Short mmCIF file of C-alpha atoms in Angstrom, two decimals:
data_model
loop_
_atom_site.label_atom_id
_atom_site.label_comp_id
_atom_site.label_asym_id
_atom_site.label_seq_id
_atom_site.Cartn_x
_atom_site.Cartn_y
_atom_site.Cartn_z
CA MET A 1 -0.47 -54.59 -3.16
CA THR A 2 2.31 -55.98 -0.98
CA GLU A 3 2.11 -56.78 2.73
CA LYS A 4 5.04 -56.00 4.99
CA ARG A 5 5.44 -56.66 8.70
CA MET A 6 7.09 -54.14 11.01
CA SER A 7 8.49 -54.83 14.46
CA ARG A 8 6.68 -53.56 17.55
CA TRP A 9 8.82 -51.51 19.97
CA TYR A 10 8.93 -54.21 22.68
CA PHE A 11 9.81 -57.18 20.41
CA GLY A 12 13.55 -56.67 20.89
CA GLY A 13 13.21 -57.06 24.66
CA LEU A 14 11.12 -60.23 24.31
CA ALA A 15 13.51 -61.75 21.75
CA SER A 16 16.51 -60.94 23.98
CA CYS A 17 14.81 -62.61 26.97
CA GLY A 18 14.25 -65.76 24.92
CA ALA A 19 17.90 -65.78 23.87
CA ALA A 20 19.09 -65.07 27.45
CA CYS A 21 17.25 -68.15 28.76
CA CYS A 22 19.27 -70.25 26.31
CA THR A 23 22.70 -68.63 26.82
CA HIS A 24 22.64 -67.75 30.55
CA PRO A 25 24.99 -70.61 31.65
CA LEU A 26 27.65 -69.36 29.18
CA ASP A 27 27.27 -65.82 30.48
CA LEU A 28 27.71 -66.99 34.07
CA ILE A 29 30.89 -68.92 33.20
CA LYS A 30 32.25 -65.90 31.29
CA VAL A 31 31.90 -63.67 34.40
CA HIS A 32 33.62 -66.35 36.53
CA LEU A 33 36.51 -66.52 34.03
CA GLN A 34 37.01 -62.76 33.87
CA THR A 35 36.96 -62.28 37.64
CA GLN A 36 39.63 -64.87 38.48
CA GLN A 37 42.85 -63.03 39.30
CA GLU A 38 45.18 -65.48 37.58
CA VAL A 39 44.26 -67.79 34.72
CA LYS A 40 43.65 -71.03 36.63
CA LYS A 41 40.72 -72.49 34.74
CA ARG A 42 39.53 -72.52 31.15
CA MET A 43 35.91 -72.54 30.06
CA ILE A 44 35.13 -76.27 30.39
CA GLY A 45 37.07 -76.47 33.68
CA MET A 46 35.10 -73.55 35.09
CA ALA A 47 31.77 -75.14 34.06
CA VAL A 48 32.75 -78.44 35.71
CA HIS A 49 33.90 -76.54 38.83
CA VAL A 50 30.55 -74.69 39.15
CA VAL A 51 28.46 -77.86 38.60
CA LYS A 52 30.62 -79.95 40.97
CA ASN A 53 30.52 -77.37 43.77
CA ASP A 54 26.96 -76.03 43.47
CA GLY A 55 25.00 -78.39 41.21
CA VAL A 56 23.56 -78.02 37.69
CA LEU A 57 20.99 -75.37 38.70
CA ALA A 58 23.88 -73.09 39.73
CA LEU A 59 24.43 -72.50 35.98
CA TYR A 60 21.08 -70.66 36.05
CA SER A 61 21.95 -68.65 39.15
CA GLY A 62 20.89 -65.04 38.61
CA LEU A 63 18.59 -65.76 35.64
CA SER A 64 15.94 -63.36 36.99
CA ALA A 65 18.52 -60.54 37.10
CA SER A 66 19.60 -61.45 33.55
CA LEU A 67 16.00 -61.24 32.31
CA CYS A 68 15.54 -57.96 34.20
CA ARG A 69 18.65 -56.66 32.39
CA GLN A 70 17.28 -57.70 28.98
CA MET A 71 13.95 -56.01 29.71
CA SER A 72 15.76 -52.77 30.59
CA TYR A 73 18.95 -52.68 28.49
CA SER A 74 17.88 -54.61 25.38
CA LEU A 75 14.30 -53.34 25.34
CA THR A 76 15.59 -49.72 25.38
CA ARG A 77 18.25 -50.14 22.67
CA PHE A 78 16.01 -52.15 20.33
CA ALA A 79 13.07 -49.77 20.87
CA ILE A 80 15.20 -46.70 20.03
CA TYR A 81 17.00 -48.29 17.07
CA GLU A 82 14.02 -49.99 15.42
CA THR A 83 11.53 -47.15 15.99
CA VAL A 84 13.84 -44.46 14.57
CA ARG A 85 15.00 -46.74 11.71
CA ASP A 86 11.43 -47.56 10.69
CA MET A 87 10.38 -43.89 10.94
CA LEU A 88 13.29 -42.78 8.74
CA GLY A 89 12.74 -45.74 6.41
CA SER A 90 9.12 -44.75 5.81
CA THR A 91 10.11 -41.18 4.82
CA ASN A 92 13.24 -42.03 2.82
CA GLN A 93 13.29 -44.13 -0.30
CA GLY A 94 15.39 -47.23 0.30
CA PRO A 95 17.39 -48.35 3.38
CA MET A 96 19.43 -46.08 5.66
CA PRO A 97 23.14 -45.64 4.84
CA PHE A 98 25.48 -47.70 7.05
CA TYR A 99 26.99 -44.70 8.88
CA GLN A 100 23.47 -43.67 10.02
CA LYS A 101 22.83 -47.19 11.30
CA VAL A 102 26.13 -47.04 13.23
CA LEU A 103 25.27 -43.65 14.79
CA LEU A 104 21.74 -44.74 15.67
CA GLY A 105 23.02 -48.05 17.09
CA ALA A 106 25.60 -46.19 19.21
CA PHE A 107 22.97 -43.81 20.58
CA GLY A 108 20.45 -46.59 21.30
CA GLY A 109 23.11 -48.78 22.89
CA PHE A 110 24.53 -45.95 25.02
CA THR A 111 21.06 -45.13 26.38
CA GLY A 112 20.21 -48.81 26.91
CA GLY A 113 23.53 -49.39 28.67
CA PHE A 114 22.78 -46.62 31.18
CA VAL A 115 19.19 -47.79 31.80
CA GLY A 116 20.38 -51.39 32.23
CA THR A 117 23.30 -50.68 34.61
CA PRO A 118 21.42 -51.46 37.88
CA ALA A 119 20.27 -54.87 36.56
CA ASP A 120 23.77 -55.52 35.19
CA MET A 121 25.26 -54.69 38.58
CA VAL A 122 22.96 -57.22 40.27
CA ASN A 123 23.81 -59.74 37.55
CA SER A 124 27.58 -59.28 37.83
CA LYS A 125 28.00 -59.67 41.59
CA HIS A 126 26.03 -60.42 44.73
CA PHE A 127 24.61 -57.06 45.60
CA VAL A 128 22.77 -55.96 48.72
CA PHE A 129 20.84 -52.73 48.06
CA ARG A 130 20.29 -51.84 51.71
CA GLU A 131 24.00 -52.02 52.50
CA GLU A 132 25.45 -50.34 49.42
CA GLY A 133 22.81 -47.78 48.37
CA ILE A 134 21.49 -46.43 45.07
CA ARG A 135 24.79 -44.86 43.93
CA LYS A 136 26.47 -48.25 43.86
CA LEU A 137 23.67 -49.44 41.53
CA PHE A 138 25.04 -47.07 38.87
CA SER A 139 28.69 -47.95 39.53
CA GLY A 140 30.37 -48.45 36.15
CA ALA A 141 27.50 -46.76 34.25
CA SER A 142 29.90 -44.98 31.85
CA MET A 143 31.59 -48.29 30.99
CA ALA A 144 28.26 -50.12 30.64
CA SER A 145 26.94 -47.35 28.37
CA SER A 146 30.07 -47.41 26.19
CA ARG A 147 29.89 -51.20 25.94
CA GLY A 148 26.17 -50.97 25.14
CA ALA A 149 26.97 -48.61 22.27
CA MET A 150 29.65 -50.99 20.88
CA VAL A 151 27.46 -54.10 21.18
CA THR A 152 24.50 -52.38 19.54
CA VAL A 153 26.63 -51.13 16.64
CA GLY A 154 27.99 -54.67 16.24
CA GLN A 155 24.62 -56.38 16.59
CA LEU A 156 21.88 -54.14 15.19
CA ALA A 157 23.74 -51.97 12.65
CA CYS A 158 25.87 -54.88 11.36
CA TYR A 159 22.85 -57.24 11.29
CA ASP A 160 20.83 -54.78 9.19
CA GLN A 161 23.78 -54.20 6.86
CA ALA A 162 24.66 -57.91 6.55
CA LYS A 163 21.01 -58.79 5.86
CA GLN A 164 20.80 -56.04 3.23
CA LEU A 165 23.98 -57.33 1.52
CA VAL A 166 22.87 -61.00 1.67
CA LEU A 167 19.44 -60.17 0.22
CA GLY A 168 21.13 -57.92 -2.36
CA THR A 169 22.98 -60.91 -3.85
CA GLY A 170 19.63 -62.39 -4.91
CA MET A 171 20.87 -65.85 -3.90
CA MET A 172 18.85 -65.98 -0.67
CA GLY A 173 15.36 -64.82 0.24
CA ASP A 174 14.15 -63.21 3.48
CA ASN A 175 14.09 -66.51 5.38
CA ILE A 176 15.56 -68.11 8.51
CA PHE A 177 18.84 -69.01 6.72
CA THR A 178 19.41 -65.35 5.83
CA HIS A 179 18.57 -64.35 9.41
CA PHE A 180 21.02 -66.97 10.75
CA LEU A 181 23.89 -65.91 8.46
CA SER A 182 23.36 -62.17 9.05
CA SER A 183 23.09 -62.55 12.81
CA PHE A 184 26.18 -64.80 12.93
CA ILE A 185 28.20 -62.05 11.18
CA ALA A 186 26.70 -59.43 13.53
CA GLY A 187 27.59 -61.54 16.60
CA GLY A 188 31.22 -61.79 15.45
CA CYS A 189 31.42 -58.01 14.91
CA ALA A 190 29.85 -57.30 18.31
CA THR A 191 32.21 -59.67 20.16
CA PHE A 192 35.32 -58.12 18.61
CA LEU A 193 34.15 -54.54 19.18
CA CYS A 194 33.11 -54.85 22.80
CA GLN A 195 35.54 -57.35 24.32
CA PRO A 196 38.11 -54.76 25.56
CA LEU A 197 35.31 -52.75 27.20
CA ASP A 198 33.73 -55.93 28.55
CA VAL A 199 36.96 -56.87 30.33
CA LEU A 200 37.32 -53.35 31.83
CA LYS A 201 33.63 -53.23 32.83
CA THR A 202 33.79 -56.58 34.67
CA ARG A 203 37.02 -55.55 36.44
CA LEU A 204 35.49 -52.21 37.52
CA MET A 205 32.22 -53.74 38.71
CA ASN A 206 34.05 -56.34 40.77
CA SER A 207 36.66 -53.96 42.15
CA LYS A 208 36.82 -53.31 45.88
CA GLY A 209 38.29 -49.85 45.49
CA GLU A 210 41.60 -50.82 43.84
CA TYR A 211 40.83 -48.69 40.75
CA THR A 212 40.30 -44.93 41.00
CA GLY A 213 38.38 -44.87 37.71
CA VAL A 214 38.12 -46.10 34.13
CA ILE A 215 41.49 -44.61 33.06
CA HIS A 216 43.31 -46.18 36.02
CA CYS A 217 41.69 -49.56 35.28
CA LEU A 218 42.69 -49.16 31.60
CA ARG A 219 46.34 -48.46 32.56
CA GLU A 220 46.51 -51.39 34.98
CA THR A 221 45.02 -53.78 32.41
CA ALA A 222 47.37 -52.44 29.69
CA LYS A 223 50.36 -53.38 31.89
CA LEU A 224 49.35 -57.03 31.41
CA GLY A 225 49.82 -56.63 27.64
CA PRO A 226 47.40 -56.00 24.72
CA LEU A 227 46.00 -59.55 24.86
CA ALA A 228 44.67 -58.83 28.37
CA PHE A 229 41.92 -56.77 26.70
CA TYR A 230 40.86 -59.87 24.78
CA LYS A 231 40.99 -62.21 27.78
CA GLY A 232 37.99 -64.52 27.51
CA LEU A 233 37.40 -63.65 23.81
CA VAL A 234 36.49 -67.23 22.86
CA PRO A 235 34.00 -67.69 25.75
CA ALA A 236 32.58 -64.21 24.99
CA GLY A 237 32.15 -65.18 21.33
CA ILE A 238 30.70 -68.56 22.26
CA ARG A 239 28.11 -66.72 24.37
CA LEU A 240 27.49 -63.56 22.35
CA ILE A 241 27.28 -65.13 18.87
CA PRO A 242 24.58 -67.71 19.81
CA HIS A 243 22.82 -65.00 21.85
CA THR A 244 22.83 -62.68 18.82
CA VAL A 245 21.69 -65.44 16.44
CA LEU A 246 18.85 -66.51 18.77
CA THR A 247 17.79 -62.90 19.45
CA PHE A 248 17.42 -62.06 15.76
CA ILE A 249 15.78 -65.38 14.86
CA PHE A 250 13.22 -64.84 17.66
CA LEU A 251 12.81 -61.18 16.63
CA GLU A 252 12.19 -62.04 12.97
CA GLN A 253 9.65 -64.71 13.96
CA LEU A 254 7.85 -62.28 16.29
CA LYS A 255 7.82 -59.72 13.48
CA LYS A 256 6.55 -62.29 10.95
CA TYR A 257 3.63 -63.56 13.06
CA PHE A 258 2.78 -60.65 15.40
CA GLY A 259 4.26 -57.56 13.67
CA ILE A 260 2.38 -54.48 12.51
CA ARG A 261 0.90 -55.14 9.05
CA ILE A 262 1.78 -52.52 6.45
CA ILE A 263 -0.09 -52.74 3.14
CA SER A 264 1.57 -50.81 0.32
#
């Protein structure tokens, strides 16, 4: 008889909240960098600027909105991905093929992106509900959903696949080192996949009517050259990779100590 632990549907949301508490200052600086019209400051310069002007606690400005986003966006995508994966895994012999993980990740991420748009909107800019109304809360929902799909493919599908490959070598067991390595790879994949959409999404959410839509924003950004889509790639990686690593380490620990016990 072997004992296996399975994740509960809400673990992904909890793990993401834990990771968000650690990486929130990097996220805040990334938004500041992407919304400056010309490149005036780099990452360290922007951090110093924020601390000098508003104090150290300003780096945690909007943490409640960030946690609200994780409990809507991340909870939804993890719940969909992990529940369906575990259901299919219990009926099939062996792990899911990679293309199925990608499709499931895209669907979970797209749904999570839509559900999390209002919290993301609050997180991205100072937003007054009474003045701007409920429609503005879902401004940029298509972009947020597309980005959610890309991130989830990069994080969840690539994490599962990387972990499967690492364990398949027989050199490492199912331990924290395997989780770290797999999640580091997944974070890199997610950063590369979603950065162009991330740039467009931030520009759209912070626009004051200068873009007629996603296509117009895409054309205007393309005029700045292909590297404009990867503006802020290093800060995005510096935030998203640690966030991914922490999320999966927290998730695996939650699963290990509080997961559903399966005796087979």
